[in-house]
PDB file of C-alpha atoms in Angstrom:
ATOM      1  CA  MET A   1     142.051 101.495  85.677  1.00  0.00           C
ATOM      2  CA  ASP A   2     138.562 101.406  87.153  1.00  0.00           C
ATOM      3  CA  GLU A   3     137.815 100.280  90.697  1.00  0.00           C
ATOM      4  CA  VAL A   4     136.430  96.895  89.676  1.00  0.00           C
ATOM      5  CA  MET A   5     139.563  96.020  87.736  1.00  0.00           C
ATOM      6  CA  SER A   6     141.869  97.132  90.524  1.00  0.00           C
ATOM      7  CA  LYS A   7     140.083  94.821  92.959  1.00  0.00           C
ATOM      8  CA  SER A   8     140.149  91.831  90.648  1.00  0.00           C
ATOM      9  CA  PRO A   9     142.455  89.146  92.004  1.00  0.00           C
ATOM     10  CA  SER A  10     145.394  87.992  89.980  1.00  0.00           C
ATOM     11  CA  HIS A  11     146.730  84.503  89.870  1.00  0.00           C
ATOM     12  CA  CYS A  12     149.527  83.639  92.239  1.00  0.00           C
ATOM     13  CA  ALA A  13     153.064  82.941  91.284  1.00  0.00           C
ATOM     14  CA  ARG A  14     154.079  79.342  91.825  1.00  0.00           C
ATOM     15  CA  THR A  15     155.896  78.774  95.136  1.00  0.00           C
ATOM     16  CA  TYR A  16     158.785  76.319  95.127  1.00  0.00           C
ATOM     17  CA  GLY A  17     160.299  74.278  97.933  1.00  0.00           C
ATOM     18  CA  SER A  18     164.005  73.920  98.732  1.00  0.00           C
ATOM     19  CA  ASP A  19     164.200  70.944  96.337  1.00  0.00           C
ATOM     20  CA  GLY A  20     163.063  73.153  93.429  1.00  0.00           C
ATOM     21  CA  ASP A  21     159.727  71.383  93.033  1.00  0.00           C
ATOM     22  CA  PRO A  22     156.407  73.272  93.276  1.00  0.00           C
ATOM     23  CA  ASP A  23     155.148  73.313  96.854  1.00  0.00           C
ATOM     24  CA  PRO A  24     151.400  72.593  96.819  1.00  0.00           C
ATOM     25  CA  PHE A  25     150.999  73.657 100.439  1.00  0.00           C
ATOM     26  CA  GLN A  26     152.283  77.185 100.000  1.00  0.00           C
ATOM     27  CA  TRP A  27     150.896  80.221  98.236  1.00  0.00           C
ATOM     28  CA  ASP A  28     152.220  83.492  96.983  1.00  0.00           C
ATOM     29  CA  THR A  29     152.331  86.071  99.785  1.00  0.00           C
ATOM     30  CA  ARG A  30     151.808  89.058  97.510  1.00  0.00           C
ATOM     31  CA  GLU A  31     148.730  91.123  98.289  1.00  0.00           C
ATOM     32  CA  ASP A  32     147.283  90.622  94.806  1.00  0.00           C
ATOM     33  CA  CYS A  33     147.479  86.825  95.044  1.00  0.00           C
ATOM     34  CA  GLU A  34     144.041  85.294  94.495  1.00  0.00           C
ATOM     35  CA  VAL A  35     144.599  82.517  97.048  1.00  0.00           C
ATOM     36  CA  ARG A  36     145.689  85.030  99.679  1.00  0.00           C
ATOM     37  CA  GLN A  37     142.641  87.194  98.968  1.00  0.00           C
ATOM     38  CA  ILE A  38     140.297  84.234  99.328  1.00  0.00           C
ATOM     39  CA  LEU A  39     141.976  83.122 102.557  1.00  0.00           C
ATOM     40  CA  ASP A  40     141.775  86.665 103.923  1.00  0.00           C
ATOM     41  CA  ARG A  41     138.042  86.664 103.199  1.00  0.00           C
ATOM     42  CA  VAL A  42     137.074  83.251 104.523  1.00  0.00           C
ATOM     43  CA  ALA A  43     139.352  83.472 107.573  1.00  0.00           C
ATOM     44  CA  ASP A  44     137.882  86.809 108.654  1.00  0.00           C
ATOM     45  CA  LYS A  45     136.155  86.459 112.021  1.00  0.00           C
ATOM     46  CA  TRP A  46     132.824  87.818 110.774  1.00  0.00           C
ATOM     47  CA  SER A  47     132.838  85.558 107.720  1.00  0.00           C
ATOM     48  CA  LEU A  48     133.577  82.509 109.858  1.00  0.00           C
ATOM     49  CA  LEU A  49     130.675  83.328 112.160  1.00  0.00           C
ATOM     50  CA  VAL A  50     128.240  83.979 109.299  1.00  0.00           C
ATOM     51  CA  ILE A  51     129.188  80.722 107.586  1.00  0.00           C
ATOM     52  CA  ALA A  52     128.832  78.805 110.847  1.00  0.00           C
ATOM     53  CA  LEU A  53     125.409  80.313 111.581  1.00  0.00           C
ATOM     54  CA  LEU A  54     124.075  79.601 108.097  1.00  0.00           C
ATOM     55  CA  ASP A  55     124.872  75.890 108.329  1.00  0.00           C
ATOM     56  CA  ARG A  56     121.743  74.083 107.084  1.00  0.00           C
ATOM     57  CA  ARG A  57     119.433  77.055 107.617  1.00  0.00           C
ATOM     58  CA  ARG A  58     118.321  80.377 106.212  1.00  0.00           C
ATOM     59  CA  LEU A  59     118.503  83.476 108.357  1.00  0.00           C
ATOM     60  CA  ARG A  60     117.369  87.045 107.940  1.00  0.00           C
ATOM     61  CA  PHE A  61     119.790  89.931 108.352  1.00  0.00           C
ATOM     62  CA  THR A  62     118.320  90.861 111.749  1.00  0.00           C
ATOM     63  CA  GLU A  63     118.638  87.278 112.965  1.00  0.00           C
ATOM     64  CA  LEU A  64     122.299  87.166 111.922  1.00  0.00           C
ATOM     65  CA  LYS A  65     122.988  90.515 113.601  1.00  0.00           C
ATOM     66  CA  ARG A  66     121.307  89.355 116.812  1.00  0.00           C
ATOM     67  CA  GLU A  67     123.339  86.107 116.838  1.00  0.00           C
ATOM     68  CA  ILE A  68     126.754  87.693 116.162  1.00  0.00           C
ATOM     69  CA  ASP A  69     127.899  89.530 119.245  1.00  0.00           C
ATOM     70  CA  GLY A  70     129.761  92.739 118.455  1.00  0.00           C
ATOM     71  CA  VAL A  71     129.185  92.993 114.703  1.00  0.00           C
ATOM     72  CA  SER A  72     127.970  96.361 113.444  1.00  0.00           C
ATOM     73  CA  GLN A  73     125.210  96.639 110.869  1.00  0.00           C
ATOM     74  CA  ARG A  74     127.685  98.038 108.350  1.00  0.00           C
ATOM     75  CA  MET A  75     130.257  95.268 108.917  1.00  0.00           C
ATOM     76  CA  LEU A  76     127.611  92.557 108.618  1.00  0.00           C
ATOM     77  CA  THR A  77     126.353  94.129 105.381  1.00  0.00           C
ATOM     78  CA  VAL A  78     129.883  94.273 103.947  1.00  0.00           C
ATOM     79  CA  THR A  79     130.623  90.692 105.032  1.00  0.00           C
ATOM     80  CA  LEU A  80     127.422  89.329 103.497  1.00  0.00           C
ATOM     81  CA  ARG A  81     128.041  91.176 100.224  1.00  0.00           C
ATOM     82  CA  GLN A  82     131.584  89.826 100.011  1.00  0.00           C
ATOM     83  CA  LEU A  83     130.462  86.278 100.752  1.00  0.00           C
ATOM     84  CA  GLU A  84     127.713  86.613  98.149  1.00  0.00           C
ATOM     85  CA  ARG A  85     130.212  87.948  95.599  1.00  0.00           C
ATOM     86  CA  ASP A  86     132.494  84.976  96.276  1.00  0.00           C
ATOM     87  CA  GLY A  87     129.604  82.556  95.691  1.00  0.00           C
ATOM     88  CA  LEU A  88     129.507  81.329  99.287  1.00  0.00           C
ATOM     89  CA  VAL A  89     126.212  82.894 100.379  1.00  0.00           C
ATOM     90  CA  LYS A  90     122.937  83.240  98.473  1.00  0.00           C
ATOM     91  CA  ARG A  91     120.754  86.298  99.108  1.00  0.00           C
ATOM     92  CA  THR A  92     117.033  85.956  98.411  1.00  0.00           C
ATOM     93  CA  VAL A  93     114.760  89.010  98.377  1.00  0.00           C
ATOM     94  CA  HIS A  94     111.077  88.201  98.893  1.00  0.00           C
ATOM     95  CA  PRO A  95     108.596  90.610  97.250  1.00  0.00           C
ATOM     96  CA  VAL A  96     106.660  91.517 100.385  1.00  0.00           C
ATOM     97  CA  VAL A  97     106.164  94.723 102.357  1.00  0.00           C
ATOM     98  CA  PRO A  98     108.339  95.329 104.239  1.00  0.00           C
ATOM     99  CA  PRO A  99     110.942  93.532 102.104  1.00  0.00           C
ATOM    100  CA  ARG A 100     112.234  90.270 103.530  1.00  0.00           C
ATOM    101  CA  VAL A 101     115.760  89.131 102.724  1.00  0.00           C
ATOM    102  CA  ASP A 102     117.071  85.678 103.590  1.00  0.00           C
ATOM    103  CA  TYR A 103     120.641  84.434 103.493  1.00  0.00           C
ATOM    104  CA  GLU A 104     121.796  80.839 103.117  1.00  0.00           C
ATOM    105  CA  LEU A 105     124.959  78.988 102.193  1.00  0.00           C
ATOM    106  CA  THR A 106     125.418  77.966  98.587  1.00  0.00           C
ATOM    107  CA  PRO A 107     126.653  74.452  97.831  1.00  0.00           C
ATOM    108  CA  LEU A 108     130.167  75.944  97.641  1.00  0.00           C
ATOM    109  CA  GLY A 109     129.649  77.643 101.018  1.00  0.00           C
ATOM    110  CA  ARG A 110     128.542  74.335 102.544  1.00  0.00           C
ATOM    111  CA  THR A 111     131.816  72.722 101.463  1.00  0.00           C
ATOM    112  CA  LEU A 112     133.679  75.514 103.239  1.00  0.00           C
ATOM    113  CA  HIS A 113     131.596  74.970 106.366  1.00  0.00           C
ATOM    114  CA  VAL A 114     132.942  71.417 106.589  1.00  0.00           C
ATOM    115  CA  THR A 115     136.483  72.832 106.707  1.00  0.00           C
ATOM    116  CA  ILE A 116     135.536  75.466 109.279  1.00  0.00           C
ATOM    117  CA  ARG A 117     133.965  72.784 111.458  1.00  0.00           C
ATOM    118  CA  SER A 118     137.303  70.911 111.385  1.00  0.00           C
ATOM    119  CA  LEU A 119     139.097  74.074 112.490  1.00  0.00           C
ATOM    120  CA  VAL A 120     136.642  74.594 115.351  1.00  0.00           C
ATOM    121  CA  THR A 121     137.039  70.957 116.427  1.00  0.00           C
ATOM    122  CA  TRP A 122     140.843  71.347 116.440  1.00  0.00           C
ATOM    123  CA  THR A 123     140.506  74.544 118.493  1.00  0.00           C
ATOM    124  CA  GLU A 124     138.246  72.867 121.039  1.00  0.00           C
ATOM    125  CA  GLN A 125     140.634  69.914 121.362  1.00  0.00           C
ATOM    126  CA  HIS A 126     143.679  72.142 121.900  1.00  0.00           C
ATOM    127  CA  GLN A 127     142.260  75.136 123.760  1.00  0.00           C
ATOM    128  CA  ASN A 128     143.763  74.079 127.104  1.00  0.00           C
ATOM    129  CA  GLU A 129     147.221  73.662 125.564  1.00  0.00           C
ATOM    130  CA  ILE A 130     146.954  77.070 123.939  1.00  0.00           C
ATOM    131  CA  ALA A 131     145.762  78.667 127.193  1.00  0.00           C
ATOM    132  CA  ALA A 132     148.734  77.110 129.030  1.00  0.00           C
ATOM    133  CA  ALA A 133     151.161  78.335 126.353  1.00  0.00           C
ATOM    134  CA  ARG A 134     149.707  81.839 126.618  1.00  0.00           C
ATOM    135  CA  GLU A 135     150.043  81.816 130.404  1.00  0.00           C
ATOM    136  CA  GLU A 136     153.657  80.655 130.141  1.00  0.00           C
ATOM    137  CA  TYR A 137     154.459  83.309 127.547  1.00  0.00           C
ATOM    138  CA  ASP A 138     152.768  86.076 129.553  1.00  0.00           C
ATOM    139  CA  ALA A 139     154.621  85.023 132.718  1.00  0.00           C
ATOM    140  CA  LYS A 140     157.952  85.222 130.860  1.00  0.00           C
ATOM    141  CA  GLU A 141     157.023  88.656 129.504  1.00  0.00           C
ATOM    142  CA  ARG A 142     156.073  89.890 133.000  1.00  0.00           C
ATOM    143  CA  ALA A 143     159.331  88.538 134.414  1.00  0.00           C
ATOM    144  CA  ALA A 144     161.339  90.207 131.625  1.00  0.00           C
ATOM    145  CA  ALA A 145     159.520  93.525 132.176  1.00  0.00           C
ATOM    146  CA  ALA A 146     160.096  93.312 135.936  1.00  0.00           C
ATOM    147  CA  ALA A 147     163.806  92.555 135.404  1.00  0.00           C
ATOM    148  CA  ALA A 148     164.101  95.563 133.100  1.00  0.00           C
ATOM    149  CA  LEU A 149     162.780  97.811 135.868  1.00  0.00           C
ATOM    150  CA  VAL A 150     165.482  96.661 138.337  1.00  0.00           C
TER     151      VAL A 150
END
């Protein structure tokens, strides 16, 4: 089997709830599940940042790299290629010297941005609760580690 075929996603098996009916809010957890592969891609931290930055604007590769703290050139290249392959980002090469390449969201990518914006809004609304939960958890872990030393 060639490399392209081995990377092609397969359709997921139907997931059923305890009542035996199909559960529309679950997906197959197998690695070759198409839904899982798409979620892995769009939920990747670099993909989320690229999609957020391309909201209603075109950016060049260097502009994206400058805006995304910590991303390597290679990782940004891989991320952009994957997003382009999935139909979420459009790459336009302008015939000038030196070559100029712009990236922008496709209509499909813009629909995903709406969902990402909802996730960011939820995170902003609940960040203090999450920080408090983390502090509580870490305090319990420190206390357990200290008790184990006694």
